[in-house]
mmCIF file of C-alpha atoms and ligand atoms in Angstrom:
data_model
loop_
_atom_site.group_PDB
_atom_site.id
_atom_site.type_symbol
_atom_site.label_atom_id
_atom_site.label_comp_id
_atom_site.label_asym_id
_atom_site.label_seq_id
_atom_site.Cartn_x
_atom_site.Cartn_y
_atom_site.Cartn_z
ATOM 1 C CA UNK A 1 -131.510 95.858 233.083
ATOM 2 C CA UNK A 2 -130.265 96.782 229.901
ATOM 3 C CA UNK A 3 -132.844 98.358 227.244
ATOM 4 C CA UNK A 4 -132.041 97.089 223.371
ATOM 5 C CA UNK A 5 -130.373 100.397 222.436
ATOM 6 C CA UNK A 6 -127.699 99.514 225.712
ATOM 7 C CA UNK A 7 -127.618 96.387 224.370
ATOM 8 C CA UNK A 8 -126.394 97.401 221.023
ATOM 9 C CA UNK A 9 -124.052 100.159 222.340
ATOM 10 C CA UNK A 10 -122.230 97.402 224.540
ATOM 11 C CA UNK A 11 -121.437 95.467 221.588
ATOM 12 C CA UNK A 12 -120.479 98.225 219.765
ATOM 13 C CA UNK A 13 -117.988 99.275 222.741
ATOM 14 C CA UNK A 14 -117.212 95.461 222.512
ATOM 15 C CA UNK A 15 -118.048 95.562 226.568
ATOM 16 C CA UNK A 16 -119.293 92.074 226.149
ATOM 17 C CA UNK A 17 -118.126 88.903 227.343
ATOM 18 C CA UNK A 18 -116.862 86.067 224.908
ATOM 19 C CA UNK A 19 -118.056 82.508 225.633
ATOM 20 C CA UNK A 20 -118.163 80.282 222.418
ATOM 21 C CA UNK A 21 -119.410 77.309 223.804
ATOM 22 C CA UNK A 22 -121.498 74.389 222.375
ATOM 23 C CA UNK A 23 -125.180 74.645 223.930
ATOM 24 C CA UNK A 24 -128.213 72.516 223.947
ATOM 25 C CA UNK A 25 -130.964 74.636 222.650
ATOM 26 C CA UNK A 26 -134.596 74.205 222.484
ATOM 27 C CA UNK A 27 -135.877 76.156 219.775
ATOM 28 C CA UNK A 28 -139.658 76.944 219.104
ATOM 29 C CA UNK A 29 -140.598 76.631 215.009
ATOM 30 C CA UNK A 30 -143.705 78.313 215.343
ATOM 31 C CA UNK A 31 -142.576 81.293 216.729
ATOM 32 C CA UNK A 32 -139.307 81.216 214.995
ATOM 33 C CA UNK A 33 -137.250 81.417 217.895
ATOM 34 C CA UNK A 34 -134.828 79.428 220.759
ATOM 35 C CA UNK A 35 -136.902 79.342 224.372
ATOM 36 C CA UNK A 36 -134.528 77.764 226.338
ATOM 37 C CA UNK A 37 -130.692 76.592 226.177
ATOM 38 C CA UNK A 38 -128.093 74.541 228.324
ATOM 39 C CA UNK A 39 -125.090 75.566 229.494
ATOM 40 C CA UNK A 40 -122.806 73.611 231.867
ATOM 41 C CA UNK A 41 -126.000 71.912 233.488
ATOM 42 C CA UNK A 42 -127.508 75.090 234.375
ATOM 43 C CA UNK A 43 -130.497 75.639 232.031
ATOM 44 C CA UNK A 44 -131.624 78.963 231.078
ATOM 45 C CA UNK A 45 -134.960 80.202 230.501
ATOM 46 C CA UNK A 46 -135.310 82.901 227.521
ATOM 47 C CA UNK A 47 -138.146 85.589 228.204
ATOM 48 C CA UNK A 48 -137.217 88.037 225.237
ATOM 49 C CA UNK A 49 -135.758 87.701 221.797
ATOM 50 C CA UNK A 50 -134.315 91.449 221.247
ATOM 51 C CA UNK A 51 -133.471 90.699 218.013
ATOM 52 C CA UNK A 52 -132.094 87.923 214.890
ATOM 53 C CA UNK A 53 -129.785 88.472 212.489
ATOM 54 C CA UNK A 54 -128.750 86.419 209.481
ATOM 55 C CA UNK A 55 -125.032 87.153 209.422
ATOM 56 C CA UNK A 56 -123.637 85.900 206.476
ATOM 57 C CA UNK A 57 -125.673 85.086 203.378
ATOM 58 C CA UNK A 58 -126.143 83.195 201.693
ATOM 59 C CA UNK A 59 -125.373 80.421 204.579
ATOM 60 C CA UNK A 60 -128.583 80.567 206.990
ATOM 61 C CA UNK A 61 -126.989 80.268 209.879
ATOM 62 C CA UNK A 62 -128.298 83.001 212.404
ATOM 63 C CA UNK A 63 -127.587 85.153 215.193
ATOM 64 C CA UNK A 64 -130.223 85.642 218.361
ATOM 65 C CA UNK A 65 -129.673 88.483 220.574
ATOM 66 C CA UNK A 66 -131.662 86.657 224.144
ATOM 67 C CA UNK A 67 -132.753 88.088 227.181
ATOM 68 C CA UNK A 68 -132.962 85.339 230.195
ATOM 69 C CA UNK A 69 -135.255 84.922 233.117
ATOM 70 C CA UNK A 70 -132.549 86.784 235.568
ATOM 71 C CA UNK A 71 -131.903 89.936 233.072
ATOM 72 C CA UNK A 72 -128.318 88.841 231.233
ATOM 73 C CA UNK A 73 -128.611 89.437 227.279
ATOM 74 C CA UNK A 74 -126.430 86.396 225.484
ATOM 75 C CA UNK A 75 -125.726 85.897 221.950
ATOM 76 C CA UNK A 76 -126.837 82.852 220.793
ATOM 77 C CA UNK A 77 -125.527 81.567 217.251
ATOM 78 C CA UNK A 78 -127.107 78.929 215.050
ATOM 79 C CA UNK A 79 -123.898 77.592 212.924
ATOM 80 C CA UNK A 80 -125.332 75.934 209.763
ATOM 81 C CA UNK A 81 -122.063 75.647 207.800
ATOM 82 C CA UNK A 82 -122.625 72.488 206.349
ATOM 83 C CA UNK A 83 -125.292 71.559 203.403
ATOM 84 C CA UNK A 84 -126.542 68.351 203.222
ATOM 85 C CA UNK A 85 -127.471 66.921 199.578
ATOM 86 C CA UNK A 86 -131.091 64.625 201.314
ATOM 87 C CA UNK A 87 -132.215 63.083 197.356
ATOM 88 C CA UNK A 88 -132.375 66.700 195.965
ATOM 89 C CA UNK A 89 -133.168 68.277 198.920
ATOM 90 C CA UNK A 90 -130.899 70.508 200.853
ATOM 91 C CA UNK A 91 -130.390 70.445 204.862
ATOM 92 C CA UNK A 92 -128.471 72.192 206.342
ATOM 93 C CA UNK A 93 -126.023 70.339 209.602
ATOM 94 C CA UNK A 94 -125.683 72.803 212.613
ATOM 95 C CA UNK A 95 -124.606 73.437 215.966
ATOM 96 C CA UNK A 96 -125.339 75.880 218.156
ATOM 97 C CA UNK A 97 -122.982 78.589 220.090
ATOM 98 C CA UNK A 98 -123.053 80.770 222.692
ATOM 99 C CA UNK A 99 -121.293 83.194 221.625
ATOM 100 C CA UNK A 100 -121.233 85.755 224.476
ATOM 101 C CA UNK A 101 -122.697 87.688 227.076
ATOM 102 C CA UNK A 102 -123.500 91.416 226.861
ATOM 103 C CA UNK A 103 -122.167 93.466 230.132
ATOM 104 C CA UNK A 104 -124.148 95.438 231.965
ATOM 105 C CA UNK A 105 -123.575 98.943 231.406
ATOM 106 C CA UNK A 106 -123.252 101.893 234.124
ATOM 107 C CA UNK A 107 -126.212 104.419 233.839
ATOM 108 C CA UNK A 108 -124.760 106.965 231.418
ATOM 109 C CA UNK A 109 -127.608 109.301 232.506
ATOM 110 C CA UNK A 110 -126.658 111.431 234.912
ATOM 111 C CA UNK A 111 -129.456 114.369 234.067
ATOM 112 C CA UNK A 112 -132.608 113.255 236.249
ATOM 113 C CA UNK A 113 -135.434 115.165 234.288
ATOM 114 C CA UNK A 114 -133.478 114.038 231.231
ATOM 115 C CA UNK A 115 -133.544 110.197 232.526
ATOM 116 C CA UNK A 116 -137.466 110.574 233.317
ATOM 117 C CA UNK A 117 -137.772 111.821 229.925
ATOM 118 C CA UNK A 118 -136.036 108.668 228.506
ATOM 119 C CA UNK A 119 -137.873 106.357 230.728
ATOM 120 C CA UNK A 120 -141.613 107.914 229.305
ATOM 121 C CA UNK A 121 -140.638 107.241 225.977
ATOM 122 C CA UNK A 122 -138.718 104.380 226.027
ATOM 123 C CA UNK A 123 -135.207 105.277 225.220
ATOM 124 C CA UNK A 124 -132.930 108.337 224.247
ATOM 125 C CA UNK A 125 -132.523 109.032 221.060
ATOM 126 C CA UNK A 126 -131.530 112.129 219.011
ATOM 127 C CA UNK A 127 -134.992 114.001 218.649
ATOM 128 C CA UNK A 128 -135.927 113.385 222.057
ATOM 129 C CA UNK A 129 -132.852 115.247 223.392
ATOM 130 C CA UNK A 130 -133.621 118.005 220.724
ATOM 131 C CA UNK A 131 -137.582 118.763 222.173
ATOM 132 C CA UNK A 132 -135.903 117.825 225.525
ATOM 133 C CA UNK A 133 -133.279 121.009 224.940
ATOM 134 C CA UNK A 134 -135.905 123.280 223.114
ATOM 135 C CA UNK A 135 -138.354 123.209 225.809
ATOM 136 C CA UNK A 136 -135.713 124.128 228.494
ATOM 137 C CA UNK A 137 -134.072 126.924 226.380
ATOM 138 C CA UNK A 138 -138.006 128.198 226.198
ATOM 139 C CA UNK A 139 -138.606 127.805 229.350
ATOM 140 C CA UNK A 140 -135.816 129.878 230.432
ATOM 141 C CA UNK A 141 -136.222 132.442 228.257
ATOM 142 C CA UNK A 142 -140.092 132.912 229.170
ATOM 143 C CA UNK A 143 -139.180 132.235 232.638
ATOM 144 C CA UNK A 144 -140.474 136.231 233.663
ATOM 145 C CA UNK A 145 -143.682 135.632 231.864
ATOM 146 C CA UNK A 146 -144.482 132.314 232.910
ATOM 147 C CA UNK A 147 -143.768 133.508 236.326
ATOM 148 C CA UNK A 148 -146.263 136.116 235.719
ATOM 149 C CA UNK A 149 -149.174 133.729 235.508
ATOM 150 C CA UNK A 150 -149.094 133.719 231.473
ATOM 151 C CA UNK A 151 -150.462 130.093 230.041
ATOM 152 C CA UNK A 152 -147.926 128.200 227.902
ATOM 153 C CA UNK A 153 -149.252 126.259 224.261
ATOM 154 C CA UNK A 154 -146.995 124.688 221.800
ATOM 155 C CA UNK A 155 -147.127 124.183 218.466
ATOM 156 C CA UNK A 156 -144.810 121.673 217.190
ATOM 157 C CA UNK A 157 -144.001 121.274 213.625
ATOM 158 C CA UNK A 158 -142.989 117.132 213.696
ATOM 159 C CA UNK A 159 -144.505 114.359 215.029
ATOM 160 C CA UNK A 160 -141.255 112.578 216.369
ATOM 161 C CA UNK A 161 -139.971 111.396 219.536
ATOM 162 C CA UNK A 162 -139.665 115.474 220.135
ATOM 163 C CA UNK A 163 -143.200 115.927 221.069
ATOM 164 C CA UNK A 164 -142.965 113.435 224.453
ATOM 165 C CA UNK A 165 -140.186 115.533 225.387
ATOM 166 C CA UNK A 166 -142.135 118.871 225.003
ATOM 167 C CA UNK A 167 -145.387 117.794 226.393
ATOM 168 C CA UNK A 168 -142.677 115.992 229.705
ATOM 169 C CA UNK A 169 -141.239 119.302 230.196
ATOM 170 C CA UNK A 170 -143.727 121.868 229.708
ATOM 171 C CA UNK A 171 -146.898 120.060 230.999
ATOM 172 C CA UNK A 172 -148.795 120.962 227.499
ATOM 173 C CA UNK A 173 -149.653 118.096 226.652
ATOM 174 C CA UNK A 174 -152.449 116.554 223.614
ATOM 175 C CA UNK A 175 -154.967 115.742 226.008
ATOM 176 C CA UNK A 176 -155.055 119.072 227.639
ATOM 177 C CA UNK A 177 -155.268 120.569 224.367
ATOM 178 C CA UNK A 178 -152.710 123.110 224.714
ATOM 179 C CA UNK A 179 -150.023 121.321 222.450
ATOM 180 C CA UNK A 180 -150.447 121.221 218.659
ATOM 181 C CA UNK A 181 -149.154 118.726 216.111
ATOM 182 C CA UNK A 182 -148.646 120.075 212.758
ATOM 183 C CA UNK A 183 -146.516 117.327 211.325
ATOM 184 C CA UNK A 184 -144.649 119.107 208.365
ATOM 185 C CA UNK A 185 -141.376 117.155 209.683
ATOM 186 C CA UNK A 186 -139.569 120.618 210.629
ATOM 187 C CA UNK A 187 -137.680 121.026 213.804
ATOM 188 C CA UNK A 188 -139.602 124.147 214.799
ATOM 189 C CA UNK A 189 -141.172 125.063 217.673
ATOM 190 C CA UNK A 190 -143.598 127.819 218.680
ATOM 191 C CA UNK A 191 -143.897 128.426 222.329
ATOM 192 C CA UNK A 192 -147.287 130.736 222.883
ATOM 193 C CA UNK A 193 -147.633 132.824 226.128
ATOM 194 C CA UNK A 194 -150.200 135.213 226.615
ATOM 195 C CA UNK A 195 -152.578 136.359 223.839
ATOM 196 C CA UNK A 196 -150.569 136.788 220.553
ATOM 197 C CA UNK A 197 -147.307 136.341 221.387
ATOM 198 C CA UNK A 198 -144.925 133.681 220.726
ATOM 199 C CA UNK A 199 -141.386 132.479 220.893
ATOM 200 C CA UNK A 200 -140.247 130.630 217.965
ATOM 201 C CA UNK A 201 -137.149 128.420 218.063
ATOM 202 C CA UNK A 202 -136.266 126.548 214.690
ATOM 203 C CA UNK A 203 -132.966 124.147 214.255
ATOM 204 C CA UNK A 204 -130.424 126.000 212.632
ATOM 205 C CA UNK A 205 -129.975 125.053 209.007
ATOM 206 C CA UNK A 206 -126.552 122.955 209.552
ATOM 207 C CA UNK A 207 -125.653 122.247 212.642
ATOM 208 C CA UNK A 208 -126.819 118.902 212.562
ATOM 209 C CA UNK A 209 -124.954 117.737 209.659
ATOM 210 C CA UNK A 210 -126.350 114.551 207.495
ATOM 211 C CA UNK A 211 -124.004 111.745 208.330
ATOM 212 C CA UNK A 212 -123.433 109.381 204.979
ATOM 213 C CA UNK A 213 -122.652 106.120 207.321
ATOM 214 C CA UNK A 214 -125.659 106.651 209.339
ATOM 215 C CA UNK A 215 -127.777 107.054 206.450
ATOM 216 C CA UNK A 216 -126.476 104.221 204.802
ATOM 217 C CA UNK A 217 -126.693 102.361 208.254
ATOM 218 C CA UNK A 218 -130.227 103.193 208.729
ATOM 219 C CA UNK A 219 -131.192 101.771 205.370
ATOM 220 C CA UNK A 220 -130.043 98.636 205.414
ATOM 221 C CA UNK A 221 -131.635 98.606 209.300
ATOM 222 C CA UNK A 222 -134.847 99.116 207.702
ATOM 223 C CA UNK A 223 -134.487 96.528 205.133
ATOM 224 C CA UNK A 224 -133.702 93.843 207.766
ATOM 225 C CA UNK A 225 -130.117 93.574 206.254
ATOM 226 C CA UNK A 226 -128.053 94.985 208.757
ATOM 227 C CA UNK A 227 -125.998 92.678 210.746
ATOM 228 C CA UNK A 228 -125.357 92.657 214.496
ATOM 229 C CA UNK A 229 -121.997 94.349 214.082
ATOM 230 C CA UNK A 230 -123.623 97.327 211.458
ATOM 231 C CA UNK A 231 -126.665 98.075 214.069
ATOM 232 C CA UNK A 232 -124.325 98.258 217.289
ATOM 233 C CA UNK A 233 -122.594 100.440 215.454
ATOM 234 C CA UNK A 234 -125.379 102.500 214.382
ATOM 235 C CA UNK A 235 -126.416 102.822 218.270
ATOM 236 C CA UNK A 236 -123.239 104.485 218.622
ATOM 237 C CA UNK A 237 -123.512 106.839 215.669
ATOM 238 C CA UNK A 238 -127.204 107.713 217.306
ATOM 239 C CA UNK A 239 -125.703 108.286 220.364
ATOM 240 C CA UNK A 240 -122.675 110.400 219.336
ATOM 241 C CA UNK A 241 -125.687 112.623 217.900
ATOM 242 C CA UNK A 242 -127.283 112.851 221.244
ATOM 243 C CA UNK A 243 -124.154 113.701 223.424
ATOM 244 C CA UNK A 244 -123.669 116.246 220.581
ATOM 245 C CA UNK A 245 -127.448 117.780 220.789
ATOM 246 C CA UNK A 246 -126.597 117.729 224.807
ATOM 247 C CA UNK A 247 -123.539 119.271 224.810
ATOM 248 C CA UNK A 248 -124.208 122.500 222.044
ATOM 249 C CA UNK A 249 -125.397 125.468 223.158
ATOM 250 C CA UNK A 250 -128.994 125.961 222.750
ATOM 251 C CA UNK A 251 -128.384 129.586 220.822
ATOM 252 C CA UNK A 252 -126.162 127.446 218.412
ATOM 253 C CA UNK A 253 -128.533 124.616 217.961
ATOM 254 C CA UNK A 254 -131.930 127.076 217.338
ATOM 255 C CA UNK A 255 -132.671 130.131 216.165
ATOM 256 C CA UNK A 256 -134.672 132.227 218.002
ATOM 257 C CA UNK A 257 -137.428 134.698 216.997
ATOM 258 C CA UNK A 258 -140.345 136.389 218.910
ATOM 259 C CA UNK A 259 -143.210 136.245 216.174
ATOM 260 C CA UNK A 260 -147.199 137.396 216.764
ATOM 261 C CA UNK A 261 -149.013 134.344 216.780
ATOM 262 C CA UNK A 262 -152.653 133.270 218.083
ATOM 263 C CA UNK A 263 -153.665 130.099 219.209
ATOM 264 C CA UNK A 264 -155.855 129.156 216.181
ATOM 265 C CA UNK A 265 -158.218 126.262 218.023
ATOM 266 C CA UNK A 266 -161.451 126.884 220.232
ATOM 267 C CA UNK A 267 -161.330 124.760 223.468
ATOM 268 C CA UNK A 268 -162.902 121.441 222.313
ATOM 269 C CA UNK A 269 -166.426 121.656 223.536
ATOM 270 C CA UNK A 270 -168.201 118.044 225.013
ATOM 271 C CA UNK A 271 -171.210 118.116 222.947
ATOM 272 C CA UNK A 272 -171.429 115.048 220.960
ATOM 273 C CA UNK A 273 -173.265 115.141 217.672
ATOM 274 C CA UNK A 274 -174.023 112.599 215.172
ATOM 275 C CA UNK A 275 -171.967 112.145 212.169
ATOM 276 C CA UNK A 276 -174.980 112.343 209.588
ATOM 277 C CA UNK A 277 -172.899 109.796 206.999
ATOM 278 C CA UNK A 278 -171.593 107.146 209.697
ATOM 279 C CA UNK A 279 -173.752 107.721 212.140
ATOM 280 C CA UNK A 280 -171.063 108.288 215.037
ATOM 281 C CA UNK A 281 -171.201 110.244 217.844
ATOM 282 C CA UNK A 282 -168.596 113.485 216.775
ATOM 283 C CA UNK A 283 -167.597 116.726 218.840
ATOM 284 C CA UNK A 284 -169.743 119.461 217.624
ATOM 285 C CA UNK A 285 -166.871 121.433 216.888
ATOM 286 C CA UNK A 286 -165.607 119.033 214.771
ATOM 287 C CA UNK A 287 -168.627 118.532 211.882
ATOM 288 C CA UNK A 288 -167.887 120.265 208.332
ATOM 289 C CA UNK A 289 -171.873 120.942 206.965
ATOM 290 C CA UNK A 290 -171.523 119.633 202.847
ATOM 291 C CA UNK A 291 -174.129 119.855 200.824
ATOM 292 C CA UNK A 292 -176.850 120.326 204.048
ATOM 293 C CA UNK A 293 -175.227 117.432 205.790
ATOM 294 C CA UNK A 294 -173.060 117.288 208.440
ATOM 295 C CA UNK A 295 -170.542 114.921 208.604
ATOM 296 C CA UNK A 296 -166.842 113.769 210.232
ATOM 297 C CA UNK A 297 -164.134 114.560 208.883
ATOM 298 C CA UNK A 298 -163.354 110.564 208.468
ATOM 299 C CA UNK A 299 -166.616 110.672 206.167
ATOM 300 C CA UNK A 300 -165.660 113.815 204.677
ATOM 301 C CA UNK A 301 -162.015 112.743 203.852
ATOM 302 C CA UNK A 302 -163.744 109.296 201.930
ATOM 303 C CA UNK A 303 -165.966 111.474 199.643
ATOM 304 C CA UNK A 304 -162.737 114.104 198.839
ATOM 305 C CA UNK A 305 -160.468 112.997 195.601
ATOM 306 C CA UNK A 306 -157.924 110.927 196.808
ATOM 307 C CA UNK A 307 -155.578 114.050 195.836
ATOM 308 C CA UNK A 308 -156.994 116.049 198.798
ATOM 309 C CA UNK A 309 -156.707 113.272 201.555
ATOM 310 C CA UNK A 310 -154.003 113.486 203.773
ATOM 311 C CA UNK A 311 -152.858 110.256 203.300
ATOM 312 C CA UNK A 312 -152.782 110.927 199.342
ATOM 313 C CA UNK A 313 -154.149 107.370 198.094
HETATM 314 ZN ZN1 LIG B 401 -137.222 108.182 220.249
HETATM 315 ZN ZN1 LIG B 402 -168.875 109.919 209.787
#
């Protein structure tokens, strides 16, 4: 079945069969949304709205992207061309289209961890294929130590679609505490075996250049302006960027460094305290003692100026 980024790549590829037929639809207000249409007798039965785009303003006529009951993705266009003066009140006159069918797509995945990555998140995208090629340029360079019974911890320095890759591909993982977030949006990447000793492998300043249209792209996807045309084509631009973080080599896309590093947490002990301020049962380990009380840091964080919060409001 195709996911939504497919979806938009195939349209962008123009892989997608044209229909532009008239169609009964039956379209749900509430939800905003057709459920159902008619074509040729045959009625289809629509299970997912992928997404809606108002094509060309200021006419409200809009496009659906549909999923139906057996898998197909169809484009499904609302044509209000015509305004209708009702006593001072404007309607609009439409008809709806099919417009066309999306084709499915061959599996362009031919890398099986790579694919299992993709699956676990949800889809590839550019910073998934850059924690998915740190981790195996790590791994093979601390392949001897690893080998030699020495415990692996990360410490990554972004919270993006990186870290599922990292924690997919070396096993260090949040909940087993030896993977660190520090989210200061940085593409580096501290792999710690042993005691104090660490491999640390930062994106090279450059070699993923900014790209203006995919900026520009990416804005107006983000203020719900985009049309359907302007996001297929920014799957394609995403994509381009992943094919290009797959196909460098990894001691172009990072530099490398050996660095003395500790891990700087204590295993998270089980004891559960009580947060003297909320009440709350807390790890031990994490209570701060202020002013003779001890308190979680969610408690703490409230009584900080806003200044000091993370969150900085
Ligand atoms: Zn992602
Ligand atoms: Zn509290």
């Amino acid at each position: 079945m195709l996911t939504r980024e497919a979806v938009f790549r195939q349209i962008d590829a123009d892989r997608v069969i044209p229909i532009q037929e008239l169609v009964g639809v039956q379209y749900d207000n509430r939800l905003r949304m057709p459920m159902r249409f008619c074509r040729r007798g045959r009625e289809y039965e629509i299970v997912e709205l992928i997404s809606s785009f108002r094509e060309d303003l200021p006419s409200p006529s809009m496009l659906y992207l549909v999923r139906v009951r057996e898998g197909d993705v169809f484009a499904l266009y609302l044509d209000l061309t015509e305004p209708v003066d009702l006593g001072g009140q404007t309607v609009w006159r439409g008809q709806w289209v099919l417009h066309f069918q999306v084709e499915e797509e061959e599996d362009i995945l031919v890398d099986i961890r790579l694919k299992q990555i993709a699956d676990f998140h949800g889809h590839l995208c550019p910073d998934l294929a850059l924690g998915y090629r740190v981790s195996q340029y790590a791994l093979e360079r601390l392949a001897l130590a690893l080998m030699g019974g020495a415990l692996l911890r990360v410490i990554v320095e972004n919270a993006t679609s990186a870290v599922d890759a990292i924690q997919h591909m070396t096993g260090c993982t949040l909940g087993n505490q030896r993977l660190m977030v520090r989210d200061w949006g940085k593409h580096v990447y501290t792999f710690i075996y042993g005691e104090k000793e660490g491999l640390r492998l930062a994106l090279r300043p450059g070699v993923l250049p900014e790209n203006p249209d995919m900026t520009a792209l990416e804005q107006r996807i983000q203020a719900g302006q985009a049309t359907l045309l302007e996001t297929a084509r920014y799957q394609t631009l995403l994509d381009q960027r992943v094919t290009f973080v797959l196909d460098t080599p990894a001691e172009v896309l990072f530099v490398a460094r050996y660095v003395p590093v500790r891990w700087p947490w204590e295993q998270n002990g089980s004891a559960l305290l009580r947060c003297e301020e909320c009440g709350e049962p807390v790890l031990e380990t994490h209570l701060v003692l202020r002013n003779g009380r001890r308190l979680c840091l969610d408690c703490l964080s409230g009584m900080l100026p806003a200044c000091m919060t993370p969150w900085g409001d």
